[in-house]
Coordinates of C-alpha atoms in Angstrom, one line a residue:
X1 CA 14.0 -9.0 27.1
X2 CA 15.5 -7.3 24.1
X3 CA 15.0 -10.0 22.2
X4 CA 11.3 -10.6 22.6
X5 CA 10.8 -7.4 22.2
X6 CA 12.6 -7.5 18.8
X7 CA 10.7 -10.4 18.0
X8 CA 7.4 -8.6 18.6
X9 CA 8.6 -5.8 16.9
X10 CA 9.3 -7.5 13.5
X11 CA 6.1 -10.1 14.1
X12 CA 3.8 -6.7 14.3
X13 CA 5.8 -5.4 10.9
X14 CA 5.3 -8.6 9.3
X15 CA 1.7 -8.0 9.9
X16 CA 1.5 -5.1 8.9
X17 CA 3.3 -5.6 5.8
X18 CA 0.8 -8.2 5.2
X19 CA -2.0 -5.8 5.9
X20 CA -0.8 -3.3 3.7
X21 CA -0.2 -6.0 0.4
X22 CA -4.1 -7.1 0.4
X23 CA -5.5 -4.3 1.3
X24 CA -3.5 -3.1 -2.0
X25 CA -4.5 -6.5 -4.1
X26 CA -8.3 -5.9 -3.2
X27 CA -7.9 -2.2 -4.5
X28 CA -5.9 -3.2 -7.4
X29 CA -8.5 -5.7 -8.5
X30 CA -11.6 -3.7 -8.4
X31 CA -9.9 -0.9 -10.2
X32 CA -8.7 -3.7 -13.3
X33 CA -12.4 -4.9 -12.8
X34 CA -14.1 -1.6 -13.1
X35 CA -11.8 -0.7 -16.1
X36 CA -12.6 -4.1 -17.8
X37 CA -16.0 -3.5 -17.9
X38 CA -15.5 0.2 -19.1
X39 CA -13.2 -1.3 -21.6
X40 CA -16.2 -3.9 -22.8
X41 CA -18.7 -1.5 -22.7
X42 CA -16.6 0.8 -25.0
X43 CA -16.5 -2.1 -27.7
X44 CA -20.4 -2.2 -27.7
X45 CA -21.8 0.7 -29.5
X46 CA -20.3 2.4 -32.5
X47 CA -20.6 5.7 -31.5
X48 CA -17.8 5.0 -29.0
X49 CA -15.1 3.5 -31.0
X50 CA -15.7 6.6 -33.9
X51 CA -15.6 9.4 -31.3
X52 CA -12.5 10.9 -30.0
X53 CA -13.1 11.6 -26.4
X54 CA -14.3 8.0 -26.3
X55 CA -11.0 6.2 -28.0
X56 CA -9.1 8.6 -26.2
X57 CA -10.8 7.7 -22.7
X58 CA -10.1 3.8 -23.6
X59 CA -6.4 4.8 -24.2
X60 CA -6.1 6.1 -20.9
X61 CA -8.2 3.0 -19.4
X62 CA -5.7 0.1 -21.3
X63 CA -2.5 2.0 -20.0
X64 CA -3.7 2.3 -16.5
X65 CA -4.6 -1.4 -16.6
X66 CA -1.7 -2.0 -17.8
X67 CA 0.4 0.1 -15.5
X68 CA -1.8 -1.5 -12.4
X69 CA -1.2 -5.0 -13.4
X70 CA 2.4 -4.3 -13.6
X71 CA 2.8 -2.4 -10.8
X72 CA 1.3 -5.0 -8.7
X73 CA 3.3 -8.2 -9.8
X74 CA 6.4 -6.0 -9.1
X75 CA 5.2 -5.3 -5.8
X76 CA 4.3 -8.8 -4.8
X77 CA 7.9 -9.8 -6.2
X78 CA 9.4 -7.5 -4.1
X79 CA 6.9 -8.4 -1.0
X80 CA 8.4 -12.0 -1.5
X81 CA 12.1 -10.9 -2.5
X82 CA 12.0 -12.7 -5.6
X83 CA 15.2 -11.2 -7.8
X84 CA 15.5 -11.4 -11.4
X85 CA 18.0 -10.6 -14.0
X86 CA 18.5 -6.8 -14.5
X87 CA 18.1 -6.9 -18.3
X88 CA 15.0 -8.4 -18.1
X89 CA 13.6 -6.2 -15.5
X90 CA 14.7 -3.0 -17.4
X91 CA 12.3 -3.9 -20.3
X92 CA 9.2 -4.4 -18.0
X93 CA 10.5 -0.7 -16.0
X94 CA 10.8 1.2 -19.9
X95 CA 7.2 -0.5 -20.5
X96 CA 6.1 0.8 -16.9
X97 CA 7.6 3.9 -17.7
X98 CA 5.7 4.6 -20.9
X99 CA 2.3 3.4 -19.6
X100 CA 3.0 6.3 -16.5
X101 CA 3.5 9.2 -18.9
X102 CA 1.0 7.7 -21.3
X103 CA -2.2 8.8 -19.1
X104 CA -1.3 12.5 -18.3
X105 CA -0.1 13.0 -22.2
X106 CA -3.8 11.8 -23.3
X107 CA -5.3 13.9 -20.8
X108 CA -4.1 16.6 -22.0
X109 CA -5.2 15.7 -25.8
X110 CA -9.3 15.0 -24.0
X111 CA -8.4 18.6 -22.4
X112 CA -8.0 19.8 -26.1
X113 CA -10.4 17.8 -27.4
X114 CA -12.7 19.7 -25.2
X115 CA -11.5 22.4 -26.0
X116 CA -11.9 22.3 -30.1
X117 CA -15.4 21.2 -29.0
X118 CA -16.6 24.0 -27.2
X119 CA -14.6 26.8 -28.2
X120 CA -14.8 25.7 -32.3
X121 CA -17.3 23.4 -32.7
X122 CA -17.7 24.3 -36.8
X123 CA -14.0 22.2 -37.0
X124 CA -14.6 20.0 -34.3
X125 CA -15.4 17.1 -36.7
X126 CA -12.5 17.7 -39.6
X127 CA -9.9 17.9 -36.2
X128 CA -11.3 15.3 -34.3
X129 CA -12.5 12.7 -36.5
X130 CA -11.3 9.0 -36.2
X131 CA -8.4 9.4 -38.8
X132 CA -7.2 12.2 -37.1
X133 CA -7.6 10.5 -33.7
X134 CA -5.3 7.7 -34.9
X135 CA -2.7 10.1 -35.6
X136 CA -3.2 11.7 -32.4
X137 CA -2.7 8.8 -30.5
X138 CA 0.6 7.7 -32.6
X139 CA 1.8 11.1 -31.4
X140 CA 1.0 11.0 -27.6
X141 CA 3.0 7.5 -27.9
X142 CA 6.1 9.1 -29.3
X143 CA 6.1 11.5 -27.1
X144 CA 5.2 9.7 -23.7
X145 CA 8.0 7.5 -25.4
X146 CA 10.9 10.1 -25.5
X147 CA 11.7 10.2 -21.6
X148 CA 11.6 6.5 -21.6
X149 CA 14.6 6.8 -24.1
X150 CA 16.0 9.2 -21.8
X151 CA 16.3 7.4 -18.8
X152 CA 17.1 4.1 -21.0
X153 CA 20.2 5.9 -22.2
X154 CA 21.2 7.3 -19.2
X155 CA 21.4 4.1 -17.8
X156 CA 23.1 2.0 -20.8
X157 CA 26.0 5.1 -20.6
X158 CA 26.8 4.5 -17.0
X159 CA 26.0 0.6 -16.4
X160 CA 28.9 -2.5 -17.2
X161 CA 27.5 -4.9 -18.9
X162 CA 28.4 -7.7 -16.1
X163 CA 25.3 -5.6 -14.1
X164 CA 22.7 -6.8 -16.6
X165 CA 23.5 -10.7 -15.5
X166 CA 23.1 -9.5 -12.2
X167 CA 20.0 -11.1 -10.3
X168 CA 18.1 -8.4 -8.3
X169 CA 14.9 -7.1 -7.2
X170 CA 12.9 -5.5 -9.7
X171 CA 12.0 -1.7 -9.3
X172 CA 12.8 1.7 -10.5
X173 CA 15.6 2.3 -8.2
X174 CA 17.5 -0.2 -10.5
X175 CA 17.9 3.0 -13.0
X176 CA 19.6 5.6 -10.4
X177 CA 23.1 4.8 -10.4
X178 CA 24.0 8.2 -9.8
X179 CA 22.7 11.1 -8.3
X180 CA 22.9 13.2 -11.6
X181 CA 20.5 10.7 -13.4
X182 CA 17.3 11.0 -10.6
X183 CA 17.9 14.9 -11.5
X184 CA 17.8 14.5 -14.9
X185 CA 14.5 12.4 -15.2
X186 CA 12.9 14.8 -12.4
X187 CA 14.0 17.7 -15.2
X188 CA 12.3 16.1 -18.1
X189 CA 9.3 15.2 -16.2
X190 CA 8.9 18.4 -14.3
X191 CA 9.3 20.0 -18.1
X192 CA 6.6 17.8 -19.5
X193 CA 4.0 18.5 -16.7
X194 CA 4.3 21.9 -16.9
X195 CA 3.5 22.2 -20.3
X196 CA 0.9 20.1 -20.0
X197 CA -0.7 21.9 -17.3
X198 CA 0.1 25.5 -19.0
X199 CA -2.7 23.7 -21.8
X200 CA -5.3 22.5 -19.4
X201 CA -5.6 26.1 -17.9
X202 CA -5.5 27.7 -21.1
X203 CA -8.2 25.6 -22.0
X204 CA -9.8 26.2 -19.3
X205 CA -9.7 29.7 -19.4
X206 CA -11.0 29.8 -23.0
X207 CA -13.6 27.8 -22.0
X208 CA -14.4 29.8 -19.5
X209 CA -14.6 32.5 -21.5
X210 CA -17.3 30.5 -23.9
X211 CA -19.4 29.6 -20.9
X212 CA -20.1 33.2 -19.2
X213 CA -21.7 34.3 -22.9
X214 CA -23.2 31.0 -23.5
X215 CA -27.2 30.5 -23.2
X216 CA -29.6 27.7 -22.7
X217 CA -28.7 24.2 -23.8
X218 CA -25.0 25.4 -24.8
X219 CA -24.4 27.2 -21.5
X220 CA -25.1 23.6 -19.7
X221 CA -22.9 21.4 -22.0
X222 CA -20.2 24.1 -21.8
X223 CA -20.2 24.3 -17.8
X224 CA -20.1 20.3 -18.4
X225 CA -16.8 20.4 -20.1
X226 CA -15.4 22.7 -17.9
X227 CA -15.9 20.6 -14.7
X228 CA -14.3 18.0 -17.1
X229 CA -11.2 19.9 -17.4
X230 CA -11.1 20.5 -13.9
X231 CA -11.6 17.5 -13.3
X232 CA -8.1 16.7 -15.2
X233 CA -6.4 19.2 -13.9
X234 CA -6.4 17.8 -10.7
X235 CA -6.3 14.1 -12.2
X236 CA -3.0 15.5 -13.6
X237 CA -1.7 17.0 -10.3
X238 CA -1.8 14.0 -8.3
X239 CA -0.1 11.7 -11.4
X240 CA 2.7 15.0 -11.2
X241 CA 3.2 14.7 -7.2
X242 CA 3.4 10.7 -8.1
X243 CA 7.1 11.5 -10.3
X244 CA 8.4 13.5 -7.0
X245 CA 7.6 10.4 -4.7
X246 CA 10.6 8.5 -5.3
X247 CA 12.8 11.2 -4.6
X248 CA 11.2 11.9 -1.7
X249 CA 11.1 8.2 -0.5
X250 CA 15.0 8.2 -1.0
X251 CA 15.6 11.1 1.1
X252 CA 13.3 9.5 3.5
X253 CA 15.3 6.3 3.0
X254 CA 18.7 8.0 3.9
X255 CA 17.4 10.2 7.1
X256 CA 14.6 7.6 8.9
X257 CA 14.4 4.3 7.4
X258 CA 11.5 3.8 9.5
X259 CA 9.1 6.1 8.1
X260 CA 10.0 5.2 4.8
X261 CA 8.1 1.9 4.4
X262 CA 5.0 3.4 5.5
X263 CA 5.0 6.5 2.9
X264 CA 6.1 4.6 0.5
X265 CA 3.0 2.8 1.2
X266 CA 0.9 6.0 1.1
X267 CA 2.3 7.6 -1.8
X268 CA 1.1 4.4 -3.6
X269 CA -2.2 4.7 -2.7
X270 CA -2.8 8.0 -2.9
X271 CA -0.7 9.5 -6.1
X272 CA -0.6 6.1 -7.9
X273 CA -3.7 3.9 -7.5
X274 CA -6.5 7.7 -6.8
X275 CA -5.4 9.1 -10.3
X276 CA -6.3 6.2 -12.0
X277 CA -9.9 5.6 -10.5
X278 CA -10.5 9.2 -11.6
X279 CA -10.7 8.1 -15.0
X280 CA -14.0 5.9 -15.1
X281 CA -15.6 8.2 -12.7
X282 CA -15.0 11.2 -14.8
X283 CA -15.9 9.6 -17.8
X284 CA -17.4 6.0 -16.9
X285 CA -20.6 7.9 -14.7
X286 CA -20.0 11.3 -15.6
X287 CA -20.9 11.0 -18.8
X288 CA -24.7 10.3 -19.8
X289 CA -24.1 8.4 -22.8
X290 CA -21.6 6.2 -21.6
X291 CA -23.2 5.7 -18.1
X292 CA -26.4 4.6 -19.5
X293 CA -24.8 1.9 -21.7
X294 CA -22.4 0.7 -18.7
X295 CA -25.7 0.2 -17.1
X296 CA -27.4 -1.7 -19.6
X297 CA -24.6 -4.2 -20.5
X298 CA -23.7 -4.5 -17.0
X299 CA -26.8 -5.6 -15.9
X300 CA -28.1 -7.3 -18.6
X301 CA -25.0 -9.8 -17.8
X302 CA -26.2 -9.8 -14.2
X303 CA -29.7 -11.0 -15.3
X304 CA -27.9 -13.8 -18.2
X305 CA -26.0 -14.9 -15.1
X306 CA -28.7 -15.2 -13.0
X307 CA -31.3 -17.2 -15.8
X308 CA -28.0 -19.5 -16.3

């Protein structure tokens, strides 16, 4: 009796598991199709590729592509228990791990952006023009890449080299080999979200300040770019509850190894895959420039397709 019972049991997780891995590939492949076509549509027109907010926004749509696509083969890897060598899985975990910090950093730069725009507009075009948004971008790379070098160190201080050979399954855990190390990276990322939320509220506040005195037209566009930095405020909270999840997943893992798996599950959902379908909606439909042109070239290839 024990026995079918145990053989129900895991049939009904199997399922389950199952469940839980497509529901996760259809979510994963409308978000990497939605941000394709935002990525398209922000190669169309000129005036996207020369303004900052735009080249900014398709920053943050290329990392969480890549991020999603990532993400996704490691899960279906570890779905199927397919090991690899730890050296090679450490350089696609530092590449994951610069593509997580790379959305919140540029947030925070659109945040500013925003910020220069509304609050002084007379030098909104010698701060934010396209030279200067090059540099900008160089710069949120180097320093969405310094944790990466963190954790990377941490780990080459305190691994023999005979682990690298090793074959294992591929995830983040692979970088914890003490306790001291999780506490470190939580340190450095709990450091770089508060700073970068101290400047989205300060930019909110001044723009705040802007919209009660603002009139007419300027009052509107002002209120607009508020909601947008709302809007990444709260983008940026749920990507900072993300970095606690795997420390809460391991206490969950040592105290009830049962409600880990489902969670785990959750937390994916929720603080990894939500975050980064904020993006388009904020500025894929929020915006009325870019909405209308997402429009256009989308369905003026639904209407090609259809004469073909």
């Amino acid at each position: 009796m024990a026995d079918n019972y145990s053989l129900v049991d895991g049939e009904s997780l199997l399922q389950r598991i199952k469940n839980e891995v497509i529901i996760v590939q259809i979510l994963v492949m409308i978000f990497l199709c939605i941000d394709l076509l935002l990525i398209i549509t922000f190669f169309k027109k000129e005036c996207f590729y020369t303004t900052t907010r735009y080249i900014l926004f398709a920053v943050t749509l290329l990392s969480d592509s890549v991020l999603l696509f990532f993400s996704d083969i490691l899960l279906l890897l570890s779905y199927f228990h397919f090991t690899m060598q730890v050296w090679l899985c450490i350089i696609i975990c530092v590449f994951m791990f610069l593509c997580t910090l790379l959305t919140p950093v540029t947030l925070t730069a659109m945040s500013l952006e925003r910020y220069v725009a509304i609050c002084m507009p007379l030098r909104h075009g010698e701060l934010c023009s396209t030279r200067s948004t090059v540099h900008c971008i160089l710069i949120i790379h180097g320093i969405s890449f310094v944790p990466c070098i963190v954790i990377f160190t941490m780990f080459c201080a305190t691994a023999f080299l005979s682990f690298y050979k090793q074959y294992q399954v591929c995830s983040f855990e692979l970088f914890s080999l003490h306790v001291w190390q999780d506490h470190v990276r939580s340190a450095v990322y709990q450091f770089y979200f508060l700073v970068m939320f101290m400047i989205i509220v300060v930019s909110y506040i001044k723009i705040m300040k802007v919209a009660k005195v603002a009139s007419g037209e300027d009052k509107k566009s002002t209120w607009k770019g508020l909601r947008t930095v709302v809007l990444h405020g709260f983008q940026l909270l749920l990507l900072l509850i993300q970095l606690w999840c795997p420390f809460i997943e391991t206490w969950l893992l040592q105290i009830n190894l049962r409600l880990f798996s489902p969670i785990r599950y959750i937390n994916y959902v929720i603080f990894f895959l939500a975050p980064r379908c904020l993006s388009p909606l904020i500025y894929g439909l929020r915006d009325e420039l870019f909405s209308q042109a997402l429009k256009k070239y989308a369905f003026s290839g639904l209407c090609k397709r259809n004469v073909i």
